[in-house]
Short mmCIF file of C-alpha atoms and ligand atoms in Angstrom, two decimals:
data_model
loop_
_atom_site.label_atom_id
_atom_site.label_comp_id
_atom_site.label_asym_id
_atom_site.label_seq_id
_atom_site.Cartn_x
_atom_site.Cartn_y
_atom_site.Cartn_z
CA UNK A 14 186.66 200.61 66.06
CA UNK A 15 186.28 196.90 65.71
CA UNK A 16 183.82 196.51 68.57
CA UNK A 17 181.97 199.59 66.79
CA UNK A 18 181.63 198.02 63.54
CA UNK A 19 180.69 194.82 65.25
CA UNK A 20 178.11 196.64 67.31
CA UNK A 21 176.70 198.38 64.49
CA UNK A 22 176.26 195.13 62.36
CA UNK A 23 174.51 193.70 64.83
CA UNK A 24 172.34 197.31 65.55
CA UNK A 25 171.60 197.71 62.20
CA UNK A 26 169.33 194.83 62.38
CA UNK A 27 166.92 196.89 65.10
CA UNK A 28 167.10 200.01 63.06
CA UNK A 29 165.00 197.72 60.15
CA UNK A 30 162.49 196.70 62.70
CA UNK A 31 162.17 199.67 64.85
CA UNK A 32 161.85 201.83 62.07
CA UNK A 33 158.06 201.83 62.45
CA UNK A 34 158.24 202.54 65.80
CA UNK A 35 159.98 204.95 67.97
CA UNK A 36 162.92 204.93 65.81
CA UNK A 37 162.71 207.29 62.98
CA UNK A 38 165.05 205.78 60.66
CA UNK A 39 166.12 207.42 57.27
CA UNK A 40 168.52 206.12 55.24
CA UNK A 41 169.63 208.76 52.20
CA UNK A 42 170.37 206.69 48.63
CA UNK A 43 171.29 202.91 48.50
CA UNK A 44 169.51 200.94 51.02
CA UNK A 45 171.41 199.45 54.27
CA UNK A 46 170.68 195.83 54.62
CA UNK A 47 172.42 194.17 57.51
CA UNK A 48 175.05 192.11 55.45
CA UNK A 49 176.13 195.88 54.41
CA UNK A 50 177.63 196.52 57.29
CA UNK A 51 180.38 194.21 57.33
CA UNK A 52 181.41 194.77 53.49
CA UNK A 53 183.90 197.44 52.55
CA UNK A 54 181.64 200.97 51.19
CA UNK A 55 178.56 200.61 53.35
CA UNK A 56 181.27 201.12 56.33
CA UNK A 57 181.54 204.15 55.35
CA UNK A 58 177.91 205.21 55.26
CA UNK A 59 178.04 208.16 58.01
CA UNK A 60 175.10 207.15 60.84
CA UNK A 61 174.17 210.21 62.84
CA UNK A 62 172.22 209.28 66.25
CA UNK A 63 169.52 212.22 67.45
CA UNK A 64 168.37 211.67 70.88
CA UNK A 65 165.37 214.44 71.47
CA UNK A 66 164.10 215.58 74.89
CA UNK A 67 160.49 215.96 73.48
CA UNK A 68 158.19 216.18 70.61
CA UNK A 69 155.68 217.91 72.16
CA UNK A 70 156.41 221.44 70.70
CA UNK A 71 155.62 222.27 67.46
CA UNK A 72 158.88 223.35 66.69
CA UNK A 73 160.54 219.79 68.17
CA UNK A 74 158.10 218.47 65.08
CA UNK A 75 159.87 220.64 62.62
CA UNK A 76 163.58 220.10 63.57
CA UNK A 77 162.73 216.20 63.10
CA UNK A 78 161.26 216.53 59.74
CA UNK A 79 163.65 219.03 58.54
CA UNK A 80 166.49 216.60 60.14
CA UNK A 81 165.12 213.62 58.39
CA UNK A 82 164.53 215.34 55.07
CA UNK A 83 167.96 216.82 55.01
CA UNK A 84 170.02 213.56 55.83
CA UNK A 85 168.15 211.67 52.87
CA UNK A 86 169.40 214.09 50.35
CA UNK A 87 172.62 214.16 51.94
CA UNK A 88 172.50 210.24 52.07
CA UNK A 89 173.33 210.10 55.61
CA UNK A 90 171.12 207.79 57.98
CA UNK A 91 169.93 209.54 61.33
CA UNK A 92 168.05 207.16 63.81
CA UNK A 93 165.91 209.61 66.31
CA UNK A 94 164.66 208.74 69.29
CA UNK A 95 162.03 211.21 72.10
CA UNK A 96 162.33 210.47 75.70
CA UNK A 97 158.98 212.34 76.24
CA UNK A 98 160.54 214.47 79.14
CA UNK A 99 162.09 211.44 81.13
CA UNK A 100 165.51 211.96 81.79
CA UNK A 101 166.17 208.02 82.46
CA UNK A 102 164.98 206.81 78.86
CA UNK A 103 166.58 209.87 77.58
CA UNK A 104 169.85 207.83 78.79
CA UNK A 105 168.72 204.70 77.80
CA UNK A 106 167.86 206.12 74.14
CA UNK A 107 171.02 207.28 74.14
CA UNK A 108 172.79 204.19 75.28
CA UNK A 109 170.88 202.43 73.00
CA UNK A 110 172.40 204.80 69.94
CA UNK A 111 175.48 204.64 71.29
CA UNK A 112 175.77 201.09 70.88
CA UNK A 113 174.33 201.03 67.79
CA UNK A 114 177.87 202.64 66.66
CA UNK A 115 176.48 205.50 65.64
CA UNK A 116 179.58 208.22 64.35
CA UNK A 117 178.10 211.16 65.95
CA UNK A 118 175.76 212.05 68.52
CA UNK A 119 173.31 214.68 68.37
CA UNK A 120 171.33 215.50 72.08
CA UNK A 121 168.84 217.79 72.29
CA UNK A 122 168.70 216.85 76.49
CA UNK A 123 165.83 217.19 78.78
CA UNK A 124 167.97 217.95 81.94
CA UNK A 125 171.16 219.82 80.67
CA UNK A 126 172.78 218.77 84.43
CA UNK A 127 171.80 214.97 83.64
CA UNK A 128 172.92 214.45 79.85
CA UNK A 129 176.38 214.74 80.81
CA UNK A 130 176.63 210.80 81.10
CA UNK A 131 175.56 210.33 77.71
CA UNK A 132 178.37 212.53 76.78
CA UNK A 133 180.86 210.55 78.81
CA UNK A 134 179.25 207.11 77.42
CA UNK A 135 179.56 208.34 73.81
CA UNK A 136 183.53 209.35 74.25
CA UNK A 137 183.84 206.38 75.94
CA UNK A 138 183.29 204.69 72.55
CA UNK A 139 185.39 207.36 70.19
CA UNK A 140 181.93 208.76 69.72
CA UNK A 141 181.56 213.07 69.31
CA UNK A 142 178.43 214.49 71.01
CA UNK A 143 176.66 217.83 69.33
CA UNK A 144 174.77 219.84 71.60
CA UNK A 145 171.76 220.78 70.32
CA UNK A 146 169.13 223.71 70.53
CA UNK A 147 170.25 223.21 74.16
CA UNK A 148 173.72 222.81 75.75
CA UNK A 149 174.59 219.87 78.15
CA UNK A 150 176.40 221.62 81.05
CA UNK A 151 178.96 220.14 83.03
CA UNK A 152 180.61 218.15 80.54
CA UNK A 153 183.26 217.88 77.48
CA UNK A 154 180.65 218.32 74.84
CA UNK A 155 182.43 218.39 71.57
CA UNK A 156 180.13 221.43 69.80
CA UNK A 157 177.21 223.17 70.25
CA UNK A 158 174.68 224.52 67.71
CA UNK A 159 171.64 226.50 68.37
CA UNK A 160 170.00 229.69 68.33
CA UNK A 161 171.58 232.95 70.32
CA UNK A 162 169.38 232.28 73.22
CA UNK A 163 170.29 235.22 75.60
CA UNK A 164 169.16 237.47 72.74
CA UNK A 165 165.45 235.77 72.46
CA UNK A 166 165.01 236.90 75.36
CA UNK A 167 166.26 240.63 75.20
CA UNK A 168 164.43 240.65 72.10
CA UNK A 169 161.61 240.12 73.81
CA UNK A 170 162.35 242.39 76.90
CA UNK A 171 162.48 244.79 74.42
CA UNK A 172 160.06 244.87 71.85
CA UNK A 173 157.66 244.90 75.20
CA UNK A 174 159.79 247.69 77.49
CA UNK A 175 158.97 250.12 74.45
CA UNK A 176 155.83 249.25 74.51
CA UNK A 177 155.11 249.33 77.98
CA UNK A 178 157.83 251.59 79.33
CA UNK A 179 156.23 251.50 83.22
CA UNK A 180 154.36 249.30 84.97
CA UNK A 181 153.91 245.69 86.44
CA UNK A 182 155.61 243.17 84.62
CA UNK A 183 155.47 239.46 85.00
CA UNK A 184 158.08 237.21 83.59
CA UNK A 185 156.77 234.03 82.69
CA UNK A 186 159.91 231.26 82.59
CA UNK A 187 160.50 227.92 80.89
CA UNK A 188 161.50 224.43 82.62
CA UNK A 189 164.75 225.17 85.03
CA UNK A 190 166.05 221.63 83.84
CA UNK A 191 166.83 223.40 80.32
CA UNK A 192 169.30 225.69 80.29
CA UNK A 193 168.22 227.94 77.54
CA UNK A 194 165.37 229.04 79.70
CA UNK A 195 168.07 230.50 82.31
CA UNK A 196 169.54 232.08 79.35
CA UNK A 197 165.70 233.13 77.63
CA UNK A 198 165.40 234.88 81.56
CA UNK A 199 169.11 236.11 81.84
CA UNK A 200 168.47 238.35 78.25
CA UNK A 201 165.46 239.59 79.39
CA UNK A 202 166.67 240.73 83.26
CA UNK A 203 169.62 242.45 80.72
CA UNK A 204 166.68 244.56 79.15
CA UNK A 205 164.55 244.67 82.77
CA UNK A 206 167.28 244.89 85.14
CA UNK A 207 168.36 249.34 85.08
CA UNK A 208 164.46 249.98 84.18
CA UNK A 209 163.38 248.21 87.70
CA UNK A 210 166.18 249.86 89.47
CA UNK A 211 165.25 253.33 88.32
CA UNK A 212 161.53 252.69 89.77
CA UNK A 213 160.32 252.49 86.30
CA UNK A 214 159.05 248.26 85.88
CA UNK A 215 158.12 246.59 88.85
CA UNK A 216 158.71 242.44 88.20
CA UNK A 217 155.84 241.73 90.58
CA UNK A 218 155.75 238.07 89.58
CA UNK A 219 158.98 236.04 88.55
CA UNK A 220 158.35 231.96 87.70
CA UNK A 221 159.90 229.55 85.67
CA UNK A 222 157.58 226.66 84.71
CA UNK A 223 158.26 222.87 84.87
CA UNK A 224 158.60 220.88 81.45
CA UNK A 225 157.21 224.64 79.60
CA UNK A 226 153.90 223.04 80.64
CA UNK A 227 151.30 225.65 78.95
CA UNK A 228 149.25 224.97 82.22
CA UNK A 229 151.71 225.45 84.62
CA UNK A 230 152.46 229.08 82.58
CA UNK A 231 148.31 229.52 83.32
CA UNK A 232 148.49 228.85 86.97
CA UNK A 233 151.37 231.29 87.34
CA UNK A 234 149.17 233.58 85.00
CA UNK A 235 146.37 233.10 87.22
CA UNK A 236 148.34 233.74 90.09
CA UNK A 237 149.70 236.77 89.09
CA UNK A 238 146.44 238.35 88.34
CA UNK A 239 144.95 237.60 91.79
CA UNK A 240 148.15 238.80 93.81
CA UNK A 241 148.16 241.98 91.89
CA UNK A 242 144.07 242.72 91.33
CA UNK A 243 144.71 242.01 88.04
CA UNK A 244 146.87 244.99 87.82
CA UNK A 245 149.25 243.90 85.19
CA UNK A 246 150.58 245.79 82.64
CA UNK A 247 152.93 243.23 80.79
CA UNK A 248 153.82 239.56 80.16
CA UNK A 249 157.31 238.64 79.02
CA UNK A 250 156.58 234.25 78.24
CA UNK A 251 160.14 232.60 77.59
CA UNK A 252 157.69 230.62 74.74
CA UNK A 253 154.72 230.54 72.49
CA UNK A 254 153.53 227.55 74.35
CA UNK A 255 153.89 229.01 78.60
CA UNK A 256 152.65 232.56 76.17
CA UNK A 257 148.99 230.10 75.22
CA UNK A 258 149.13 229.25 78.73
CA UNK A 259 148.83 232.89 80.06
CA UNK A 260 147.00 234.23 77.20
CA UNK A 261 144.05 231.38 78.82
CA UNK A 262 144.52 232.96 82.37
CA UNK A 263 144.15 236.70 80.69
CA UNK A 264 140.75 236.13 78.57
CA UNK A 265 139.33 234.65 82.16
CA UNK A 266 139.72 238.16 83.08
CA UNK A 267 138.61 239.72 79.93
CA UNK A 268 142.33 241.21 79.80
CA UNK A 269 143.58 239.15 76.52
CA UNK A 270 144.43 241.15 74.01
CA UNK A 271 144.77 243.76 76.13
CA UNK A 272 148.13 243.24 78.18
CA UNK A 273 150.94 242.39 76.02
CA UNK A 274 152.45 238.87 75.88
CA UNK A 275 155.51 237.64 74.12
CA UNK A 276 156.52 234.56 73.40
CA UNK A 277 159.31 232.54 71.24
CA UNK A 278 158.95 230.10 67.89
CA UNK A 279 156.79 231.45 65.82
CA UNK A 280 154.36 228.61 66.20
CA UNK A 281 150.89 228.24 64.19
CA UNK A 282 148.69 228.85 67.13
CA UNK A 283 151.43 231.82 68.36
CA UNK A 284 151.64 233.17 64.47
CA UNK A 285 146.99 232.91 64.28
CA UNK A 286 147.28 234.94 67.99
CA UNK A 287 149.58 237.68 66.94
CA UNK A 288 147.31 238.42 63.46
CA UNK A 289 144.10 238.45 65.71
CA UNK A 290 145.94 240.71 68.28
CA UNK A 291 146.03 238.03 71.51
CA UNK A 292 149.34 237.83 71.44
CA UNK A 293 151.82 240.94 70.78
CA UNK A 294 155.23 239.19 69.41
CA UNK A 295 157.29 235.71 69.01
CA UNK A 296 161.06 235.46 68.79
CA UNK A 297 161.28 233.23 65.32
CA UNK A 298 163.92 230.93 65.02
CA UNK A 299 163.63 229.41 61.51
CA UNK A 300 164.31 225.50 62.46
CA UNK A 301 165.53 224.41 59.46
CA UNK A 302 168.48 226.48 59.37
CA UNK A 303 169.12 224.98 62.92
CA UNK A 304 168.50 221.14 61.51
CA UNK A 305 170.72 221.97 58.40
CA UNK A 306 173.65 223.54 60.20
CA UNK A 307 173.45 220.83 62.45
CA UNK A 308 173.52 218.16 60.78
CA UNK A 309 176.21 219.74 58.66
CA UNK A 310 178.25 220.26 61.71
CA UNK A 311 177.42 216.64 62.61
CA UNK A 312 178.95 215.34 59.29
CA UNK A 313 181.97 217.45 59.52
CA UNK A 314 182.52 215.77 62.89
CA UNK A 315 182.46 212.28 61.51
CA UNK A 316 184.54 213.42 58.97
CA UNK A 317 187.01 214.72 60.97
CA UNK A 318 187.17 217.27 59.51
CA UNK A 319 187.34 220.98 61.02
CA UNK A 320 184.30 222.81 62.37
CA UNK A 321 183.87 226.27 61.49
CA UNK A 322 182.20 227.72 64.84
CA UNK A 323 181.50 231.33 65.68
CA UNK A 324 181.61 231.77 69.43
CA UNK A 325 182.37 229.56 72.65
CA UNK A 326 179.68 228.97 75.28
CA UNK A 327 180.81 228.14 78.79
CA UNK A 328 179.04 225.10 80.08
CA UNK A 329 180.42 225.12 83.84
CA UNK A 330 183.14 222.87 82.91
CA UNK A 331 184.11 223.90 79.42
CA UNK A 332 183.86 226.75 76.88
CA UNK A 333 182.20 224.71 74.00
CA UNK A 334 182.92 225.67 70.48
CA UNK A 335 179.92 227.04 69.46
CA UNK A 336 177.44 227.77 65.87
CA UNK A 337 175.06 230.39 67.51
CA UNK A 338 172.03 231.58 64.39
CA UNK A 339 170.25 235.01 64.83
CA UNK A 340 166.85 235.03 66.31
CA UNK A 341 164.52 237.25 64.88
CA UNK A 342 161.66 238.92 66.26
CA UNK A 343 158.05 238.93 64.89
CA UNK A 344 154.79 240.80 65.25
CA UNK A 345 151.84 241.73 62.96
CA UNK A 346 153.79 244.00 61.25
CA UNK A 347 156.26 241.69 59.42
CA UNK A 348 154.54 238.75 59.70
CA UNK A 349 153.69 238.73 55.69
CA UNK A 350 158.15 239.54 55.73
CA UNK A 351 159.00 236.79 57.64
CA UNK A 352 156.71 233.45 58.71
CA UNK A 353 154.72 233.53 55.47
CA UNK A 354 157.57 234.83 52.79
CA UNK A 355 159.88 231.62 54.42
CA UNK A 356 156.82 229.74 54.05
CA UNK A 357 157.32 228.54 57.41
CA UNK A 358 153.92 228.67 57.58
CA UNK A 359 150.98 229.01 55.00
CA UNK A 360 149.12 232.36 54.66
CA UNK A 361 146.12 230.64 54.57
CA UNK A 362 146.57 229.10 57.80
CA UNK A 363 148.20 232.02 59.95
CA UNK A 364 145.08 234.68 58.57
CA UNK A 365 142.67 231.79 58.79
CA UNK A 366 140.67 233.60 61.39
CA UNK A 367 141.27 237.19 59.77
CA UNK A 368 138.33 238.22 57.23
CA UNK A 369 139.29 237.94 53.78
CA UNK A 370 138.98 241.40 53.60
CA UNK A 371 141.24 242.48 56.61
CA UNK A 372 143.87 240.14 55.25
CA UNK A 373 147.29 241.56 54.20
CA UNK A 374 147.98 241.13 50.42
CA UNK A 375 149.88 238.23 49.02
CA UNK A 376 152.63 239.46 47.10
C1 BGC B 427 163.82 225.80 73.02
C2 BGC B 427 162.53 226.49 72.68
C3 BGC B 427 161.35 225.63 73.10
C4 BGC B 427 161.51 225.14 74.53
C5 BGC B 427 160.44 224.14 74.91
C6 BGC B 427 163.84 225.44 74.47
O1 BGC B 427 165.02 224.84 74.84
O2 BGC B 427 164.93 226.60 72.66
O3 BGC B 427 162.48 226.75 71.31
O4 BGC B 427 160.15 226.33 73.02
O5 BGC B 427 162.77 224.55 74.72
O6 BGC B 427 160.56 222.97 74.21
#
């Protein structure tokens, strides 16, 4: 406890500096000068540490701000750091948190295999890790909040079996270093699985892509189309970005639009496809319910205090306590019901390429 205080006297010093760089520092109320953290009250300040696999999604974007916002009118300081996809600064970001005393750890890991040593580094020092979005497997992870990820993807199995009841399917998967895209592809092989053994769906092309890359999702897309004569019937993407990836592939063939494509977040460009009809659905998981819950969860854990989880995930080692929020599926249909009435995103943005006209009505 001692050497934690210590250390994050000393830390609190880089948080000031770094702030403007890849530190996102917030500090909610009074302000936290250095001298603060060795005099009774400002001890008490709760410091949540966020280490992020990426930025690069849109959504990534969105569970920062939200986080950031949040903890300020909570008046809790979160330092958050992005390892860009690199699975040795993700450790060192971490390490760097860790010793900067933070009370709780939040990980959001690139490599769910690899994070487990920041887990053990952070108990080493008394400190509670949260999993988040994604679980670290293989380790004694404290909690773990995120979306019900097997269900994005039999949602999206789903919405596109009725669709498309027969024909060639291609599943489209995320990075295998992430273990919600194993989950995003173990929902949808729920949904796939008795309609290909009855003869009905053949999966004629089965990837996962490395990092989500968009153009990795294209190659596959590509690839696809040229094994099968560009006999394809439907495209199951674990994600709006590998869905922007194939949708490129498909309008090289003229087919966009044309063979349906799902895909997951409910991002701008993924929200402007489905109103234009390039894209056929997204699995929307509203991100600041994530952040808040989160973060709640977070404070709770410095706290001490109890947790109120509703399931248990297995993580290969552990069955983690778990907060698990509802996905929820979106098309053209609700789109006006769901993305725009959250304001999630603005009307004027998701129907900017729709003709006034042709525009659903603001209610
Ligand atoms: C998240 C998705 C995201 C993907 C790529 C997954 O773990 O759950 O929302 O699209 O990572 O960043």
């Amino acid at each position: 406890m001692i050497l934690k205080k210590l250390k994050r006297a000393t830390a609190l010093v880089g948080v000031l500096v770094l702030t403007t760089g890849i530190f996102a520092g917030c500090s909610g109320g009074t302000t936290n000068k250095p001298s603060d953290a060795n005099k009774g009250g400002k001890d008490d300040e709760i410091v949540i540490g966020f280490s992020m696999d990426t930025l690069k999604e849109e959504r990534w974007q969105k569970d920062r701000d939200t986080l950031m916002a949040r903890a300020k009118e909570l008046g809790v300081k979160i330092l958050i750091q992005a390892a860009n996809g690199d699975d040795n600064k993700q450790i060192a970001q971490a390490e760097n948190l860790i010793s900067q005393g933070v009370d709780v750890l939040m990980v959001a890991p690139h490599n769910a295999e690899v994070a487990a040593t920041i887990v053990e580094a952070a108990h080493e020092e008394g400190i509670p890790v949260l999993s988040y979005d994604r679980l670290i497997k293989n380790s004694d992870v404290d909690v773990y909040v995120s979306f019900d990820n097997e269900k994005v993807g039999e949602l999206q199995a789903e919405y596109v079996t009725k669709l498309v009841p027969k024909g060639n399917y291609v599943y489209i998967g995320g990075a295998p270093t992430d273990n919600n895209a194993h989950l995003f592809r173990k929902g949808a092989m729920n949904v796939l699985k008795p309609l290909i053994e009855k003869g009905d769906i053949k999966l004629v092309y089965d990837q996962m892509s490395k990092d989500w890359q968009p153009s990795e999702a294209q190659k596959h897309m590509e690839n696809a189309l040229t094994a099968n004569k560009n006999k394809i019937d439907a495209v199951i993407c674990a994600n709006d970005g590998t869905a922007g990836g194939a949708i490129s592939a498909l309008s090289e063939q003229q087919l966009a639009g044309k063979v349906p494509v799902t895909g997951q977040d409910a991002e701008l460009a993924a929200c402007q496809r489905i109103v234009e009809g390039m894209q056929t659905m997204t699995v929307y998981k509203p991100i600041p319910k994530l952040a808040e819950t989160a973060l709640d969860v977070a404070i709770k854990l410095a706290k001490k205090e109890k947790v109120e989880t509703n399931g248990t995930v297995n993580n290969g080692k552990i069955d983690v306590p778990s907060v698990l929020l509802e996905p929820i599926v979106v098309d053209k249909n609700n789109m006006m019901d769901t993305i725009i009435k959250d304001g999630y995103h603005p009307y004027e943005e998701v129907y900017k390429n729709i003709p006034e006209d042709q525009r659903p009505k603001q209610k």
